[in-house]
């Protein structure tokens, strides 16, 4: 359960970081690629689909609730981590 908590906080932090960077870019505080707002919208569907599929697969295998939650968070965490890296390179 401690691992789930750590993963949850990491995902939460990375999500807030991505949101702050994107909002700062849209407000004109730093240069942002022109396709970033569209990317922001288009990435949601596939990311949450992968999360739902991972959770469903874990549940079908009889995993514990914490394992199902971590399975759902894994694709989202990968995406937010990549977004943070990409957006901070633009700074």
Coordinates of N, CA and C in Angstrom, one line a residue:
X1 N 0.8 -1.2 0.0 CA 0.0 0.0 0.0 C 0.9 1.3 0.0
X2 N 2.0 1.2 0.6 CA 2.9 2.4 0.6 C 3.3 2.7 -0.8
X3 N 3.6 1.7 -1.6 CA 4.0 1.9 -3.0 C 2.9 2.6 -3.7
X4 N 1.6 2.2 -3.5 CA 0.5 2.8 -4.1 C 0.4 4.3 -3.8
X5 N 0.6 4.6 -2.5 CA 0.6 6.0 -2.0 C 1.7 6.8 -2.7
X6 N 2.9 6.3 -2.8 CA 4.0 7.0 -3.4 C 3.7 7.2 -4.9
X7 N 3.2 6.2 -5.6 CA 2.9 6.3 -7.0 C 1.8 7.3 -7.2
X8 N 0.8 7.4 -6.3 CA -0.3 8.3 -6.4 C 0.2 9.8 -6.3
X9 N 1.1 10.0 -5.3 CA 1.6 11.3 -5.1 C 2.5 11.8 -6.3
X10 N 3.3 10.8 -6.8 CA 4.1 11.1 -8.0 C 3.3 11.5 -9.2
X11 N 2.2 10.8 -9.4 CA 1.3 11.1 -10.5 C 0.6 12.4 -10.3
X12 N 0.2 12.7 -9.1 CA -0.5 14.0 -8.8 C 0.5 15.1 -9.0
X13 N 1.7 15.0 -8.5 CA 2.7 16.1 -8.7 C 3.0 16.3 -10.2
X14 N 3.2 15.2 -10.9 CA 3.6 15.4 -12.3 C 2.4 16.0 -13.1
X15 N 1.2 15.6 -12.8 CA 0.0 16.2 -13.4 C -0.1 17.7 -13.2
X16 N 0.1 18.1 -11.9 CA 0.1 19.5 -11.6 C 1.2 20.3 -12.3
X17 N 2.4 19.6 -12.4 CA 3.5 20.2 -13.1 C 3.2 20.5 -14.6
X18 N 2.6 19.5 -15.2 CA 2.2 19.6 -16.7 C 1.2 20.7 -16.8
X19 N 0.2 20.7 -15.9 CA -0.9 21.7 -16.0 C -0.3 23.1 -15.8
X20 N 0.6 23.3 -14.9 CA 1.2 24.6 -14.6 C 2.1 25.1 -15.8
X21 N 2.8 24.2 -16.4 CA 3.7 24.5 -17.6 C 2.8 24.9 -18.8
X22 N 1.8 24.1 -19.0 CA 0.9 24.4 -20.2 C 0.1 25.7 -20.0
X23 N -0.4 25.9 -18.8 CA -1.1 27.2 -18.5 C -0.2 28.4 -18.6
X24 N 1.0 28.2 -18.1 CA 2.0 29.3 -18.3 C 2.3 29.6 -19.7
X25 N 2.4 28.6 -20.5 CA 2.7 28.7 -21.9 C 1.5 29.4 -22.6
X26 N 0.3 29.0 -22.3 CA -0.9 29.6 -22.9 C -1.1 31.1 -22.5
X27 N -0.6 31.4 -21.3 CA -0.7 32.8 -20.8 C 0.4 33.7 -21.4
X28 N 1.4 33.0 -22.0 CA 2.5 33.8 -22.7 C 3.7 34.0 -21.8
X29 N 3.8 33.3 -20.7 CA 5.0 33.4 -19.8 C 6.2 32.7 -20.4
X30 N 6.0 31.8 -21.3 CA 7.1 31.1 -21.9 C 6.7 30.6 -23.2
X31 N 7.7 30.3 -24.1 CA 7.4 29.9 -25.5 C 6.9 28.5 -25.4
X32 N 5.8 28.2 -26.1 CA 5.2 26.9 -26.2 C 5.0 26.5 -27.7
X33 N 5.2 25.3 -28.0 CA 5.0 24.9 -29.4 C 3.5 25.1 -29.7
X34 N 3.2 25.5 -30.9 CA 1.8 25.8 -31.3 C 0.8 24.7 -31.2
X35 N 1.4 23.4 -31.3 CA 0.4 22.3 -31.2 C 0.2 21.8 -29.8
X36 N 0.7 22.5 -28.8 CA 0.6 22.0 -27.4 C -0.9 22.0 -26.9
X37 N -1.7 23.0 -27.2 CA -3.1 22.9 -26.8 C -3.9 21.8 -27.4
X38 N -3.6 21.5 -28.7 CA -4.3 20.4 -29.3 C -3.8 19.1 -28.7
X39 N -2.5 19.0 -28.5 CA -1.9 17.8 -27.9 C -2.5 17.5 -26.6
X40 N -2.7 18.6 -25.8 CA -3.3 18.5 -24.5 C -4.7 17.8 -24.5
X41 N -5.5 18.1 -25.5 CA -6.8 17.6 -25.7 C -6.8 16.1 -26.2
X42 N -6.0 15.9 -27.3 CA -5.9 14.7 -27.9 C -5.3 13.5 -27.1
X43 N -4.5 13.8 -26.2 CA -3.8 12.8 -25.4 C -4.7 12.1 -24.4
X44 N -5.7 12.8 -24.0 CA -6.6 12.3 -22.9 C -7.3 11.0 -23.2
X45 N -7.9 10.9 -24.3 CA -8.7 9.7 -24.7 C -7.8 8.4 -24.7
X46 N -6.7 8.4 -25.5 CA -5.9 7.2 -25.5 C -5.3 6.9 -24.1
X47 N -4.9 7.9 -23.4 CA -4.2 7.6 -22.1 C -5.2 7.0 -21.1
X48 N -6.5 7.5 -21.1 CA -7.4 6.9 -20.2 C -8.0 5.6 -20.7
X49 N -8.0 5.4 -22.0 CA -8.3 4.1 -22.5 C -7.3 3.0 -22.1
X50 N -6.0 3.4 -22.2 CA -5.0 2.4 -21.7 C -5.1 2.2 -20.3
X51 N -5.4 3.2 -19.5 CA -5.6 3.0 -18.0 C -6.7 2.1 -17.7
X52 N -7.9 2.3 -18.4 CA -9.0 1.4 -18.2 C -8.8 0.0 -18.6
X53 N -8.1 -0.2 -19.7 CA -7.7 -1.5 -20.2 C -6.8 -2.2 -19.2
X54 N -5.8 -1.5 -18.7 CA -4.9 -2.1 -17.7 C -5.6 -2.5 -16.4
X55 N -6.5 -1.6 -15.9 CA -7.3 -1.9 -14.7 C -8.2 -3.1 -15.0
X56 N -8.8 -3.2 -16.1 CA -9.7 -4.3 -16.4 C -9.0 -5.6 -16.5
X57 N -7.8 -5.6 -17.1 CA -7.0 -6.8 -17.2 C -6.5 -7.2 -15.8
X58 N -6.1 -6.3 -15.0 CA -5.7 -6.7 -13.6 C -6.9 -7.2 -12.8
X59 N -8.0 -6.6 -13.0 CA -9.2 -7.1 -12.3 C -9.6 -8.5 -12.8
X60 N -9.5 -8.7 -14.1 CA -9.8 -10.1 -14.7 C -8.9 -11.1 -14.2
X61 N -7.7 -10.7 -13.8 CA -6.7 -11.7 -13.3 C -6.8 -11.9 -11.8
X62 N -7.8 -11.2 -11.2 CA -8.0 -11.4 -9.8 C -7.1 -10.7 -8.9
X63 N -6.5 -9.6 -9.4 CA -5.6 -8.8 -8.6 C -6.3 -8.1 -7.4
X64 N -5.5 -7.7 -6.4 CA -6.1 -7.0 -5.3 C -6.4 -5.5 -5.8
X65 N -7.3 -4.9 -5.0 CA -7.7 -3.5 -5.4 C -6.5 -2.5 -5.6
X66 N -5.5 -2.6 -4.7 CA -4.4 -1.8 -4.8 C -3.6 -2.1 -6.1
X67 N -3.5 -3.3 -6.5 CA -2.8 -3.7 -7.7 C -3.6 -3.2 -8.9
X68 N -4.9 -3.3 -8.8 CA -5.7 -2.8 -10.0 C -5.5 -1.3 -10.1
X69 N -5.5 -0.6 -9.0 CA -5.3 0.9 -9.0 C -3.9 1.2 -9.6
X70 N -2.9 0.5 -9.2 CA -1.6 0.8 -9.7 C -1.5 0.5 -11.2
X71 N -2.2 -0.6 -11.6 CA -2.2 -0.9 -13.0 C -2.8 0.2 -13.9
X72 N -3.9 0.8 -13.3 CA -4.5 1.9 -14.0 C -3.7 3.1 -14.0
X73 N -2.9 3.4 -13.0 CA -2.1 4.6 -12.9 C -0.9 4.5 -13.8
X74 N -0.4 3.3 -14.0 CA 0.9 3.1 -14.8 C 0.9 3.8 -16.1
X75 N -0.1 3.6 -17.0 CA -0.1 4.3 -18.3 C -0.2 5.9 -18.1
X76 N -0.9 6.3 -17.1 CA -1.1 7.7 -16.9 C 0.2 8.3 -16.4
X77 N 0.9 7.6 -15.5 CA 2.2 8.1 -15.0 C 3.2 8.1 -16.1
X78 N 3.3 7.2 -17.0 CA 4.2 7.2 -18.1 C 4.0 8.5 -19.0
X79 N 2.7 8.8 -19.2 CA 2.4 9.9 -20.1 C 2.7 11.2 -19.4
X80 N 2.4 11.4 -18.1 CA 2.7 12.6 -17.4 C 4.2 12.8 -17.3
X81 N 5.0 11.7 -17.0 CA 6.4 11.8 -16.9 C 7.0 12.3 -18.2
X82 N 6.6 11.7 -19.4 CA 7.1 12.1 -20.7 C 6.7 13.6 -20.9
X83 N 5.5 14.0 -20.5 CA 5.1 15.4 -20.7 C 5.9 16.4 -19.9
X84 N 6.2 16.0 -18.7 CA 7.1 16.9 -17.9 C 8.5 17.0 -18.5
X85 N 9.0 15.9 -19.0 CA 10.4 16.0 -19.6 C 10.3 16.8 -20.9
X86 N 9.3 16.6 -21.7 CA 9.2 17.4 -22.9 C 9.0 18.9 -22.7
X87 N 8.1 19.2 -21.8 CA 7.7 20.6 -21.5 C 8.9 21.3 -20.8
X88 N 9.6 20.7 -20.0 CA 10.7 21.3 -19.3 C 11.9 21.5 -20.2
X89 N 12.0 20.7 -21.3 CA 13.1 20.9 -22.3 C 12.8 22.2 -23.0
X90 N 11.6 22.6 -23.1 CA 11.2 23.8 -23.9 C 11.6 25.1 -23.1
X91 N 11.8 24.9 -21.8 CA 12.1 26.1 -21.0 C 13.4 26.7 -21.3

